[in-house]
PDB file of C-alpha atoms in Angstrom:
ATOM      1  CA  MET A   1     -13.523   6.022  -2.584  1.00  0.00           C
ATOM      2  CA  LYS A   2     -15.978   4.088  -0.420  1.00  0.00           C
ATOM      3  CA  ARG A   3     -16.894   1.853  -3.362  1.00  0.00           C
ATOM      4  CA  ILE A   4     -13.258   1.090  -4.087  1.00  0.00           C
ATOM      5  CA  CYS A   5     -12.667   0.131  -0.467  1.00  0.00           C
ATOM      6  CA  ALA A   6     -15.814  -2.017  -0.505  1.00  0.00           C
ATOM      7  CA  VAL A   7     -14.550  -3.902  -3.573  1.00  0.00           C
ATOM      8  CA  VAL A   8     -11.177  -4.509  -1.926  1.00  0.00           C
ATOM      9  CA  VAL A   9     -12.850  -5.743   1.275  1.00  0.00           C
ATOM     10  CA  LEU A  10     -15.118  -7.991  -0.796  1.00  0.00           C
ATOM     11  CA  ILE A  11     -12.076  -9.478  -2.489  1.00  0.00           C
ATOM     12  CA  ALA A  12     -10.480 -10.063   0.898  1.00  0.00           C
ATOM     13  CA  ALA A  13     -13.609 -11.693   2.319  1.00  0.00           C
ATOM     14  CA  THR A  14     -14.140 -14.070  -0.588  1.00  0.00           C
ATOM     15  CA  SER A  15     -13.446 -17.709   0.150  1.00  0.00           C
ATOM     16  CA  ALA A  16     -12.540 -18.544  -3.462  1.00  0.00           C
ATOM     17  CA  PHE A  17      -8.850 -17.670  -3.451  1.00  0.00           C
ATOM     18  CA  ALA A  18      -8.085 -19.433  -6.718  1.00  0.00           C
ATOM     19  CA  TRP A  19      -7.809 -16.026  -8.382  1.00  0.00           C
ATOM     20  CA  LYS A  20      -5.630 -14.320  -5.758  1.00  0.00           C
ATOM     21  CA  LYS A  21      -2.975 -13.298  -8.259  1.00  0.00           C
ATOM     22  CA  GLU A  22      -5.518 -11.659 -10.561  1.00  0.00           C
ATOM     23  CA  ALA A  23      -7.146  -9.888  -7.614  1.00  0.00           C
ATOM     24  CA  HIS A  24      -3.729  -8.622  -6.554  1.00  0.00           C
ATOM     25  CA  PHE A  25      -3.075  -7.226 -10.028  1.00  0.00           C
ATOM     26  CA  ILE A  26      -6.495  -5.533 -10.030  1.00  0.00           C
ATOM     27  CA  THR A  27      -6.085  -3.919  -6.608  1.00  0.00           C
ATOM     28  CA  LEU A  28      -2.428  -3.032  -7.117  1.00  0.00           C
ATOM     29  CA  PRO A  29      -3.087   0.250  -8.999  1.00  0.00           C
ATOM     30  CA  ILE A  30      -5.513   1.302  -6.257  1.00  0.00           C
ATOM     31  CA  ILE A  31      -3.005   0.633  -3.493  1.00  0.00           C
ATOM     32  CA  GLU A  32      -0.048   2.158  -5.329  1.00  0.00           C
ATOM     33  CA  GLY A  33      -2.075   5.137  -6.535  1.00  0.00           C
ATOM     34  CA  LEU A  34      -3.479   5.948  -3.110  1.00  0.00           C
ATOM     35  CA  GLY A  35      -0.044   5.554  -1.541  1.00  0.00           C
ATOM     36  CA  LEU A  36       1.686   7.812  -4.028  1.00  0.00           C
ATOM     37  CA  TYR A  37      -1.119  10.386  -3.958  1.00  0.00           C
ATOM     38  CA  THR A  38      -1.233  10.525  -0.164  1.00  0.00           C
ATOM     39  CA  SER A  39       2.537  10.639   0.208  1.00  0.00           C
ATOM     40  CA  ILE A  40       2.967  13.401  -2.351  1.00  0.00           C
ATOM     41  CA  ARG A  41       0.075  15.433  -0.897  1.00  0.00           C
ATOM     42  CA  CYS A  42       1.558  15.119   2.598  1.00  0.00           C
ATOM     43  CA  LEU A  43       4.928  16.275   1.255  1.00  0.00           C
ATOM     44  CA  GLN A  44       3.280  19.256  -0.449  1.00  0.00           C
ATOM     45  CA  ASP A  45       1.129  20.267   2.514  1.00  0.00           C
ATOM     46  CA  THR A  46       3.523  20.021   5.424  1.00  0.00           C
ATOM     47  CA  ARG A  47       6.703  21.659   6.570  1.00  0.00           C
ATOM     48  CA  SER A  48       7.138  19.173   9.399  1.00  0.00           C
ATOM     49  CA  ALA A  49       9.875  16.561   9.172  1.00  0.00           C
ATOM     50  CA  ALA A  50       7.696  14.277  11.306  1.00  0.00           C
ATOM     51  CA  THR A  51       5.288  13.992   8.363  1.00  0.00           C
ATOM     52  CA  GLN A  52       7.808  14.251   5.543  1.00  0.00           C
ATOM     53  CA  VAL A  53       9.935  11.296   6.685  1.00  0.00           C
ATOM     54  CA  PRO A  54       7.137   8.680   6.686  1.00  0.00           C
ATOM     55  CA  SER A  55       5.860  10.059   3.375  1.00  0.00           C
ATOM     56  CA  ILE A  56       9.255   9.567   1.761  1.00  0.00           C
ATOM     57  CA  ALA A  57       9.608   6.141   3.396  1.00  0.00           C
ATOM     58  CA  THR A  58       6.217   5.140   1.991  1.00  0.00           C
ATOM     59  CA  ILE A  59       7.180   6.188  -1.542  1.00  0.00           C
ATOM     60  CA  GLY A  60      10.494   4.336  -1.316  1.00  0.00           C
ATOM     61  CA  LEU A  61       8.951   1.151   0.052  1.00  0.00           C
ATOM     62  CA  LEU A  62       6.151   1.236  -2.539  1.00  0.00           C
ATOM     63  CA  ALA A  63       8.710   1.511  -5.335  1.00  0.00           C
ATOM     64  CA  ALA A  64      10.877  -1.263  -3.893  1.00  0.00           C
ATOM     65  CA  ASN A  65       7.910  -3.561  -3.362  1.00  0.00           C
ATOM     66  CA  ALA A  66       6.554  -2.959  -6.869  1.00  0.00           C
ATOM     67  CA  GLY A  67       9.967  -3.751  -8.352  1.00  0.00           C
ATOM     68  CA  ILE A  68      10.421  -6.894  -6.289  1.00  0.00           C
ATOM     69  CA  GLY A  69       6.885  -8.061  -7.073  1.00  0.00           C
ATOM     70  CA  ALA A  70       7.314  -7.494 -10.805  1.00  0.00           C
ATOM     71  CA  PHE A  71      10.673  -9.231 -10.863  1.00  0.00           C
ATOM     72  CA  SER A  72       9.301 -12.205  -8.917  1.00  0.00           C
ATOM     73  CA  ILE A  73       6.504 -12.640 -11.477  1.00  0.00           C
ATOM     74  CA  PHE A  74       8.422 -11.909 -14.688  1.00  0.00           C
ATOM     75  CA  GLY A  75      11.931 -12.946 -13.647  1.00  0.00           C
ATOM     76  CA  PRO A  76      13.499 -16.395 -13.483  1.00  0.00           C
ATOM     77  CA  GLN A  77      11.167 -18.853 -11.781  1.00  0.00           C
ATOM     78  CA  GLU A  78      13.924 -20.412  -9.669  1.00  0.00           C
ATOM     79  CA  ASN A  79      14.112 -17.116  -7.722  1.00  0.00           C
ATOM     80  CA  TYR A  80      10.353 -16.952  -7.123  1.00  0.00           C
ATOM     81  CA  PRO A  81      10.191 -18.452  -3.585  1.00  0.00           C
ATOM     82  CA  LEU A  82      12.915 -16.154  -2.237  1.00  0.00           C
ATOM     83  CA  LEU A  83      11.564 -13.048  -3.970  1.00  0.00           C
ATOM     84  CA  ARG A  84       8.031 -13.814  -2.824  1.00  0.00           C
ATOM     85  CA  THR A  85       9.231 -13.959   0.779  1.00  0.00           C
ATOM     86  CA  ILE A  86      11.108 -10.673   0.377  1.00  0.00           C
ATOM     87  CA  HIS A  87       8.005  -9.164  -1.289  1.00  0.00           C
ATOM     88  CA  ARG A  88       5.921 -10.183   1.734  1.00  0.00           C
ATOM     89  CA  PHE A  89       8.283  -8.562   4.219  1.00  0.00           C
ATOM     90  CA  VAL A  90       8.592  -5.361   2.212  1.00  0.00           C
ATOM     91  CA  GLY A  91       4.769  -5.380   1.942  1.00  0.00           C
ATOM     92  CA  MET A  92       4.601  -5.445   5.718  1.00  0.00           C
ATOM     93  CA  GLY A  93       7.002  -2.503   5.729  1.00  0.00           C
ATOM     94  CA  VAL A  94       4.708  -0.641   3.329  1.00  0.00           C
ATOM     95  CA  CYS A  95       1.789  -1.267   5.683  1.00  0.00           C
ATOM     96  CA  ALA A  96       3.815  -0.044   8.666  1.00  0.00           C
ATOM     97  CA  ALA A  97       4.969   3.052   6.759  1.00  0.00           C
ATOM     98  CA  ALA A  98       1.354   3.762   5.741  1.00  0.00           C
ATOM     99  CA  LEU A  99       0.269   3.595   9.368  1.00  0.00           C
ATOM    100  CA  TRP A 100       3.197   5.811  10.399  1.00  0.00           C
ATOM    101  CA  MET A 101       2.341   8.359   7.700  1.00  0.00           C
ATOM    102  CA  THR A 102      -1.331   8.327   8.667  1.00  0.00           C
ATOM    103  CA  LEU A 103      -0.552   8.923  12.316  1.00  0.00           C
ATOM    104  CA  ALA A 104       1.842  11.733  11.395  1.00  0.00           C
ATOM    105  CA  ALA A 105      -0.709  13.331   9.042  1.00  0.00           C
ATOM    106  CA  ALA A 106      -3.441  13.068  11.672  1.00  0.00           C
ATOM    107  CA  ASN A 107      -1.307  15.070  14.094  1.00  0.00           C
ATOM    108  CA  ASP A 108      -0.069  17.612  11.544  1.00  0.00           C
ATOM    109  CA  ARG A 109      -2.192  20.764  11.281  1.00  0.00           C
ATOM    110  CA  ASP A 110      -0.722  21.613   7.869  1.00  0.00           C
ATOM    111  CA  VAL A 111      -2.162  18.495   6.224  1.00  0.00           C
ATOM    112  CA  ASN A 112      -5.671  19.190   4.933  1.00  0.00           C
ATOM    113  CA  ASN A 113      -8.664  17.029   5.842  1.00  0.00           C
ATOM    114  CA  LEU A 114      -9.030  15.417   2.407  1.00  0.00           C
ATOM    115  CA  THR A 115      -5.439  14.177   2.502  1.00  0.00           C
ATOM    116  CA  ARG A 116      -5.936  12.894   6.049  1.00  0.00           C
ATOM    117  CA  ASN A 117      -9.071  11.005   5.070  1.00  0.00           C
ATOM    118  CA  ILE A 118      -7.396   9.484   2.027  1.00  0.00           C
ATOM    119  CA  SER A 119      -4.444   8.434   4.178  1.00  0.00           C
ATOM    120  CA  TYR A 120      -6.835   6.642   6.552  1.00  0.00           C
ATOM    121  CA  GLY A 121      -8.312   4.753   3.614  1.00  0.00           C
ATOM    122  CA  TYR A 122      -4.878   4.041   2.219  1.00  0.00           C
ATOM    123  CA  THR A 123      -3.762   2.454   5.474  1.00  0.00           C
ATOM    124  CA  VAL A 124      -6.794   0.158   5.441  1.00  0.00           C
ATOM    125  CA  VAL A 125      -6.341  -0.739   1.760  1.00  0.00           C
ATOM    126  CA  THR A 126      -2.648  -1.455   2.301  1.00  0.00           C
ATOM    127  CA  ALA A 127      -3.490  -4.095   4.901  1.00  0.00           C
ATOM    128  CA  VAL A 128      -5.786  -6.016   2.513  1.00  0.00           C
ATOM    129  CA  PRO A 129      -3.027  -7.885   0.591  1.00  0.00           C
ATOM    130  CA  ILE A 130      -1.423  -8.842   3.882  1.00  0.00           C
ATOM    131  CA  ILE A 131      -4.722 -10.331   5.045  1.00  0.00           C
ATOM    132  CA  VAL A 132      -5.687 -11.938   1.716  1.00  0.00           C
ATOM    133  CA  PHE A 133      -2.306 -13.504   1.043  1.00  0.00           C
ATOM    134  CA  SER A 134      -1.702 -14.529   4.661  1.00  0.00           C
ATOM    135  CA  PHE A 135       1.418 -12.393   4.966  1.00  0.00           C
TER     136      PHE A 135
END
């Protein structure tokens, strides 16, 4: 986990942004995977609505953002500027939902320590595309 985060931070710190799109495609499975894993684990561990709601919001926003991102890349190019803007704003929503879920999991005694720690990492990793792509 620490190595994965180090690679993502290295990508964010690199000054050669000519390969931003490729870096985004490489880190995308990490971000999506951590988000889905953490959200599902929080849903399984807790009985508290205060933790369930941000977990469900995170899953929904991840799915919406993945769909919008894929359609902006593979869809008609005349829609790209609008879809890219929408993708940025939904990405910010994903980051906010990740932070919300992490705070909820940190205060929920039902969520185990491994899930909490992964949610902390997920929140950090979610912010990387926002920083790299100047969202």
